[in-house]
């Protein structure tokens, strides 16, 4: 029998309707549209509004779209992996909530936490389940309600993040399409520069942690930028090299949307022109685990069977890496 590879066979996505534009942020903190645009490339982001709404509120419509497009029923799904840093609750996992809400009665699953690299780590994890031959349909969701953990008085972070979720279905392929290679890294010494201080077991929530705003994202932007720009570019170049790909044979770079300058530096190291890079940061900002599937969601129609896609991400931890996928179907 020929080798099993894990192919993406369907994509879904969802962004909430409410928009937070740079002009709105100008009224909230000491910033300008010009600063945000030139330093990050972001013009607006979508925000999930309303009481008692978590990340699964966005994941569910994305998954429903995916199932409709692929023509499958929820009971066909074997495994659900939800990559997020803003699960509905600390526990149970959002994968459990999603399984219940869509009626995936035969699935097991879990949440995966690797900050902005979560979807990438999920691709490698899900691919291994498929390649084992045991599982036929792995649903991988990447999404975050970043507005739940952002301090909208902190101009260092509130201009960057937005809310959104996307998902892909991984299925066995016998013609060599799908995940070809993955190069993933963690370096925990980077934890000091990008984190949420309180709410975990080291510092459970108290009145003091709330007063000190320790449940919001802390980022030392300059340091994270330096690591992100170097490592995302290097790992993307390495995966290209070790799979004998060139700037001509890479069809698309699918980069995490944290900062347009990081994306450009990565593409430059790979020798890619702008027309080969998926970019939607101007509309959505950084949706953390949502960025990569939301790019696929928008670009799906343009993709062709056999296209070489290099996914790349960098995030808190630090976590980073690249995944090489040979696209399986015409969009
Ligand atoms: O997705 C997870 C990984 N995260 C990332 O990859 C993010 C990486 N970091 C970044 O993208 C950038 O560092 C930021 C966009 C966060 C910041 O851009 P920067 O070019 O690194 O700015 P900076 O922090 O060096 O600040 C430059 C100046 C400072 O003023 P002074 O000290 O030069 O007078 C800041 O106080 O810009 C000031 N500043 C702002 N001004 C207007 C910082 N934030 C703002 C703001 N509006 N929102």
Coordinates of C-alpha atoms and ligand atoms in Angstrom, one line a residue:
X1 CA 0.0 0.0 0.0
X2 CA 1.2 3.5 -0.8
X3 CA 2.3 5.8 2.1
X4 CA -0.5 7.8 3.9
X5 CA 0.0 11.5 4.0
X6 CA -2.3 14.0 5.9
X7 CA -4.1 16.3 3.5
X8 CA -6.1 19.4 4.2
X9 CA -9.5 18.6 2.5
X10 CA -11.7 21.5 3.7
X11 CA -11.4 24.9 5.4
X12 CA -13.8 27.1 7.4
X13 CA -13.5 30.5 9.1
X14 CA -15.4 33.1 11.1
X15 CA -14.7 36.6 12.2
X16 CA -17.2 38.5 14.4
X17 CA -19.0 41.5 12.7
X18 CA -17.9 44.2 15.1
X19 CA -14.8 46.2 13.9
X20 CA -12.3 48.1 16.0
X21 CA -10.5 50.5 13.6
X22 CA -7.3 52.4 14.1
X23 CA -9.5 55.6 14.3
X24 CA -11.4 54.0 17.3
X25 CA -8.1 53.3 19.1
X26 CA -6.9 56.9 18.5
X27 CA -9.8 57.9 20.9
X28 CA -8.9 55.2 23.5
X29 CA -5.1 55.5 23.8
X30 CA -2.3 57.8 22.8
X31 CA -1.7 56.5 19.3
X32 CA -2.3 57.3 15.6
X33 CA -3.5 55.5 12.6
X34 CA -0.2 56.4 10.9
X35 CA 1.9 54.8 13.7
X36 CA -0.1 51.6 13.8
X37 CA -0.1 51.3 10.0
X38 CA 3.6 51.9 9.5
X39 CA 4.8 49.9 12.5
X40 CA 2.5 46.9 12.1
X41 CA 0.4 47.0 8.9
X42 CA -2.9 46.8 10.8
X43 CA -5.8 49.0 9.9
X44 CA -8.6 47.3 11.8
X45 CA -9.5 44.1 13.8
X46 CA -12.7 42.3 14.6
X47 CA -14.0 42.0 18.1
X48 CA -16.4 39.5 19.6
X49 CA -18.9 41.4 21.7
X50 CA -21.6 40.3 24.0
X51 CA -21.9 38.6 27.4
X52 CA -20.8 35.0 28.0
X53 CA -19.3 34.5 24.6
X54 CA -16.0 32.6 24.3
X55 CA -13.8 31.4 21.5
X56 CA -16.1 28.5 20.7
X57 CA -18.7 31.1 19.7
X58 CA -16.5 31.7 16.7
X59 CA -15.2 28.2 16.2
X60 CA -18.7 26.7 15.8
X61 CA -19.7 28.6 12.7
X62 CA -16.3 28.0 11.2
X63 CA -16.6 24.2 11.8
X64 CA -20.2 24.2 10.4
X65 CA -19.0 25.9 7.2
X66 CA -16.2 23.3 6.9
X67 CA -18.6 20.4 7.3
X68 CA -21.1 21.8 4.8
X69 CA -18.3 22.4 2.2
X70 CA -16.9 18.9 2.7
X71 CA -20.3 17.3 2.9
X72 CA -19.7 15.4 6.2
X73 CA -21.7 14.9 9.3
X74 CA -20.3 15.6 12.8
X75 CA -20.4 11.9 13.8
X76 CA -17.7 11.2 11.1
X77 CA -15.1 13.3 13.0
X78 CA -12.6 11.1 14.9
X79 CA -10.4 13.7 16.6
X80 CA -10.9 17.4 17.5
X81 CA -7.8 19.6 18.3
X82 CA -8.5 23.1 19.3
X83 CA -5.4 25.4 19.3
X84 CA -6.2 28.4 21.5
X85 CA -4.9 30.5 24.4
X86 CA -8.3 31.8 25.2
X87 CA -10.4 28.7 25.7
X88 CA -14.0 29.3 26.9
X89 CA -12.9 28.1 30.4
X90 CA -9.6 26.9 32.0
X91 CA -11.2 23.5 31.9
X92 CA -12.9 21.6 30.4
X93 CA -11.2 22.0 27.0
X94 CA -12.9 24.0 24.2
X95 CA -12.5 20.8 22.1
X96 CA -15.1 19.2 24.5
X97 CA -17.4 22.2 24.2
X98 CA -17.2 22.2 20.4
X99 CA -17.8 18.4 20.2
X100 CA -20.9 18.8 22.3
X101 CA -22.2 21.9 20.4
X102 CA -21.8 20.4 16.9
X103 CA -22.8 16.9 18.0
X104 CA -19.5 15.1 17.3
X105 CA -20.5 12.0 19.2
X106 CA -17.7 9.7 18.0
X107 CA -14.8 12.1 18.5
X108 CA -12.2 12.5 21.2
X109 CA -10.0 15.6 21.4
X110 CA -8.1 18.2 23.4
X111 CA -6.9 21.8 23.4
X112 CA -3.3 22.6 22.3
X113 CA -1.5 25.6 23.7
X114 CA 1.5 26.9 21.9
X115 CA 0.6 30.6 21.8
X116 CA 0.7 32.0 18.3
X117 CA 2.3 28.7 17.0
X118 CA -0.6 26.6 18.2
X119 CA -2.2 26.0 14.8
X120 CA 1.2 25.0 13.3
X121 CA 1.9 22.6 16.2
X122 CA -1.6 21.2 15.7
X123 CA -0.9 20.6 12.0
X124 CA 2.0 18.4 12.9
X125 CA 0.1 16.7 15.7
X126 CA -3.0 16.1 13.5
X127 CA -0.9 14.9 10.6
X128 CA 0.7 12.2 12.8
X129 CA -2.8 10.9 13.8
X130 CA -3.7 10.6 10.1
X131 CA -0.4 9.0 9.1
X132 CA -0.8 6.4 11.8
X133 CA -3.7 5.0 9.8
X134 CA -5.9 4.8 12.8
X135 CA -7.8 8.1 12.3
X136 CA -9.6 9.2 9.1
X137 CA -10.9 12.7 10.0
X138 CA -9.0 15.1 12.3
X139 CA -10.6 18.5 12.8
X140 CA -8.1 21.2 13.7
X141 CA -9.4 24.5 14.9
X142 CA -7.2 27.6 15.6
X143 CA -8.9 30.6 17.2
X144 CA -8.7 33.2 19.9
X145 CA -10.8 35.8 21.6
X146 CA -7.8 38.0 22.3
X147 CA -10.1 40.9 23.3
X148 CA -10.8 38.9 26.5
X149 CA -7.2 39.2 27.7
X150 CA -6.2 42.7 26.3
X151 CA -5.9 45.8 28.3
X152 CA -7.5 48.5 26.2
X153 CA -5.6 51.2 28.1
X154 CA -2.2 49.7 27.1
X155 CA -1.1 51.0 23.7
X156 CA 1.7 48.5 23.4
X157 CA -0.7 45.6 23.0
X158 CA -4.2 46.8 22.3
X159 CA -3.4 47.9 18.8
X160 CA -2.2 44.5 17.7
X161 CA -4.7 41.8 18.6
X162 CA -8.1 40.8 17.2
X163 CA -10.6 38.0 17.5
X164 CA -11.3 35.2 15.0
X165 CA -11.2 31.5 14.3
X166 CA -10.6 29.1 11.5
X167 CA -10.4 25.4 10.9
X168 CA -9.2 22.7 8.6
X169 CA -10.0 19.0 8.1
X170 CA -7.1 16.6 7.8
X171 CA -7.8 13.3 5.9
X172 CA -5.6 10.5 4.5
X173 CA -4.2 10.9 1.0
X174 CA -2.5 8.2 -1.0
X175 CA -1.1 10.4 -3.8
X176 CA 1.5 12.3 -1.8
X177 CA -0.5 15.5 -1.1
X178 CA -0.7 17.1 2.3
X179 CA 1.8 17.6 5.1
X180 CA 5.4 16.9 3.8
X181 CA 7.6 18.2 6.6
X182 CA 7.6 20.2 9.9
X183 CA 10.3 22.0 11.7
X184 CA 9.1 23.1 15.2
X185 CA 10.9 24.7 18.2
X186 CA 10.3 25.9 21.7
X187 CA 12.6 28.0 23.9
X188 CA 11.1 28.6 27.4
X189 CA 13.7 31.2 28.3
X190 CA 11.5 33.5 26.1
X191 CA 8.6 33.3 28.5
X192 CA 9.6 36.5 30.3
X193 CA 8.9 38.6 27.2
X194 CA 5.4 37.6 26.2
X195 CA 2.9 36.1 28.8
X196 CA -0.1 36.4 30.9
X197 CA 1.2 36.7 34.5
X198 CA -1.8 35.5 36.6
X199 CA -4.7 33.1 36.4
X200 CA -2.5 29.9 36.2
X201 CA -1.5 27.7 39.1
X202 CA 1.6 29.8 39.9
X203 CA -0.5 32.9 40.5
X204 CA -4.2 32.1 40.9
X205 CA -6.7 35.0 40.5
X206 CA -7.0 37.3 43.5
X207 CA -8.3 40.9 43.9
X208 CA -4.6 41.9 43.8
X209 CA -3.9 40.2 40.5
X210 CA -6.9 41.9 39.0
X211 CA -6.0 45.3 40.3
X212 CA -2.4 44.9 39.0
X213 CA -3.9 44.0 35.5
X214 CA -2.0 40.7 35.6
X215 CA -4.7 38.9 33.6
X216 CA -3.9 40.8 30.5
X217 CA -1.3 40.1 27.8
X218 CA 2.2 41.4 28.7
X219 CA 4.6 41.9 25.8
X220 CA 8.1 43.4 25.6
X221 CA 7.5 44.2 21.9
X222 CA 11.0 45.1 20.9
X223 CA 12.5 41.9 22.3
X224 CA 9.8 39.7 20.8
X225 CA 10.2 41.4 17.5
X226 CA 13.9 40.7 17.4
X227 CA 13.4 37.0 18.1
X228 CA 10.4 36.7 15.8
X229 CA 12.1 38.3 12.9
X230 CA 15.2 36.2 13.1
X231 CA 13.7 32.8 13.9
X232 CA 10.6 32.9 11.6
X233 CA 12.9 33.9 8.7
X234 CA 15.5 31.3 9.5
X235 CA 13.1 28.3 10.1
X236 CA 11.2 29.2 6.9
X237 CA 14.4 29.2 4.9
X238 CA 15.6 25.9 6.5
X239 CA 12.4 24.0 5.6
X240 CA 12.6 25.3 2.1
X241 CA 16.3 24.2 1.8
X242 CA 15.8 20.8 3.2
X243 CA 12.9 20.0 0.9
X244 CA 14.8 21.3 -2.2
X245 CA 12.4 24.1 -2.7
X246 CA 13.4 27.4 -4.3
X247 CA 11.7 30.8 -4.5
X248 CA 10.3 29.6 -7.9
X249 CA 8.8 26.4 -6.6
X250 CA 7.2 27.8 -3.4
X251 CA 3.7 28.8 -4.4
X252 CA 2.6 30.5 -1.2
X253 CA 4.1 31.7 2.1
X254 CA 1.4 31.4 4.8
X255 CA 2.9 33.5 7.6
X256 CA 1.5 34.2 11.1
X257 CA 0.1 37.8 11.0
X258 CA 1.8 39.5 13.9
X259 CA 3.6 42.4 12.1
X260 CA 3.9 43.2 8.4
X261 CA 7.6 43.9 9.0
X262 CA 8.2 40.4 10.3
X263 CA 6.3 38.9 7.3
X264 CA 8.4 40.9 4.9
X265 CA 11.7 39.9 6.5
X266 CA 10.7 36.2 6.3
X267 CA 9.7 36.5 2.7
X268 CA 13.0 38.4 1.9
X269 CA 15.1 35.6 3.5
X270 CA 13.2 33.1 1.3
X271 CA 13.6 35.3 -1.8
X272 CA 9.8 35.5 -2.3
X273 CA 8.1 38.4 -3.9
X274 CA 5.0 40.0 -2.3
X275 CA 2.6 38.3 -4.7
X276 CA 3.5 34.9 -3.1
X277 CA 2.6 35.9 0.4
X278 CA -0.8 35.6 2.0
X279 CA -1.4 38.8 4.0
X280 CA -4.6 39.9 5.7
X281 CA -3.2 41.6 8.8
X282 CA -4.7 44.9 7.7
X283 CA -8.2 43.5 8.3
X284 CA -7.9 41.2 11.3
X285 CA -4.7 42.2 13.2
X286 CA -3.1 39.3 15.2
X287 CA -5.8 36.7 16.0
X288 CA -3.1 34.5 17.6
X289 CA -4.2 30.9 16.8
X290 CA -6.6 32.2 14.1
X291 CA -4.2 33.8 11.7
X292 CA -3.1 30.7 9.6
X293 CA -6.5 29.1 9.1
X294 CA -8.1 32.5 8.4
X295 CA -5.5 33.0 5.6
X296 CA -6.4 29.6 4.1
X297 CA -10.1 30.5 4.4
X298 CA -9.6 33.7 2.4
X299 CA -7.2 32.2 -0.2
X300 CA -8.9 28.8 -0.6
X301 CA -10.4 29.7 -4.0
X302 CA -7.0 30.6 -5.5
X303 CA -5.3 27.4 -4.4
X304 CA -4.5 24.6 -6.8
X305 CA -3.7 20.9 -6.4
X306 CA 0.1 20.6 -6.1
X307 CA 0.8 24.1 -4.8
X308 CA 3.7 24.2 -2.4
X309 CA 2.7 26.1 0.8
X310 CA 5.1 27.1 3.5
X311 CA 3.4 27.9 6.8
X312 CA 5.4 29.8 9.4
X313 CA 4.7 31.2 12.9
X314 CA 6.4 32.6 16.0
X315 CA 4.8 33.1 19.4
X316 CA 4.9 33.3 23.2
X317 CA 7.0 30.6 24.9
X318 CA 8.9 31.2 22.7
X319 CA 7.4 28.8 20.1
X320 CA 8.1 28.8 16.4
X321 CA 8.4 26.8 13.3
X322 CA 7.4 26.0 9.7
X323 CA 5.3 23.3 8.0
X324 CA 5.5 22.4 4.4
X325 CA 2.2 21.3 2.7
X326 CA 1.5 20.2 -0.8
X327 CA -2.0 21.4 -1.4
X328 CA -4.5 18.6 -2.2
X329 CA -7.4 20.2 -4.2
X330 CA -8.4 22.9 -6.6
X331 CA -10.2 25.8 -4.8
Ligands
LIG1 O1 2.3 37.1 17.7 C1 3.1 36.9 18.8 C2 4.5 37.5 18.6 N1 4.4 38.9 18.7 C3 5.1 39.6 17.8 O2 5.7 39.1 16.9 C4 5.1 41.1 18.0 C5 6.5 41.6 17.9 N2 6.6 43.0 18.2 C6 6.1 44.0 17.4 O3 5.4 43.7 16.4 C7 6.6 45.4 17.6 O4 7.6 45.4 18.6 C8 5.4 46.3 18.2 C9 4.4 46.6 17.0 C10 4.7 45.7 19.4 C11 6.0 47.7 18.6 O5 6.7 48.3 17.5 P1 8.2 48.8 17.6 O6 8.6 49.4 16.3 O7 9.0 47.7 18.2 O8 8.0 50.0 18.7 P2 8.7 50.2 20.1 O9 8.1 49.3 21.1 O10 10.2 50.1 19.9 O11 8.3 51.7 20.4 C12 8.8 52.8 19.6 C13 8.2 54.0 20.1 C14 8.3 54.2 21.6 O12 8.5 55.6 21.9 P3 9.9 56.2 22.2 O13 10.4 55.4 23.4 O14 10.7 55.9 20.9 O15 9.6 57.6 22.4 C15 6.9 53.8 22.1 O16 6.6 54.3 23.4 O17 6.8 54.0 19.8 C16 6.0 54.2 21.0 N3 4.8 53.5 20.9 C17 3.7 53.9 20.3 N4 3.4 55.1 19.8 C18 2.2 55.3 19.2 C19 4.6 52.2 21.3 N5 3.3 51.8 21.0 C20 2.7 52.9 20.4 C21 1.5 53.1 19.9 N6 1.2 54.3 19.3 N7 0.5 52.2 19.9

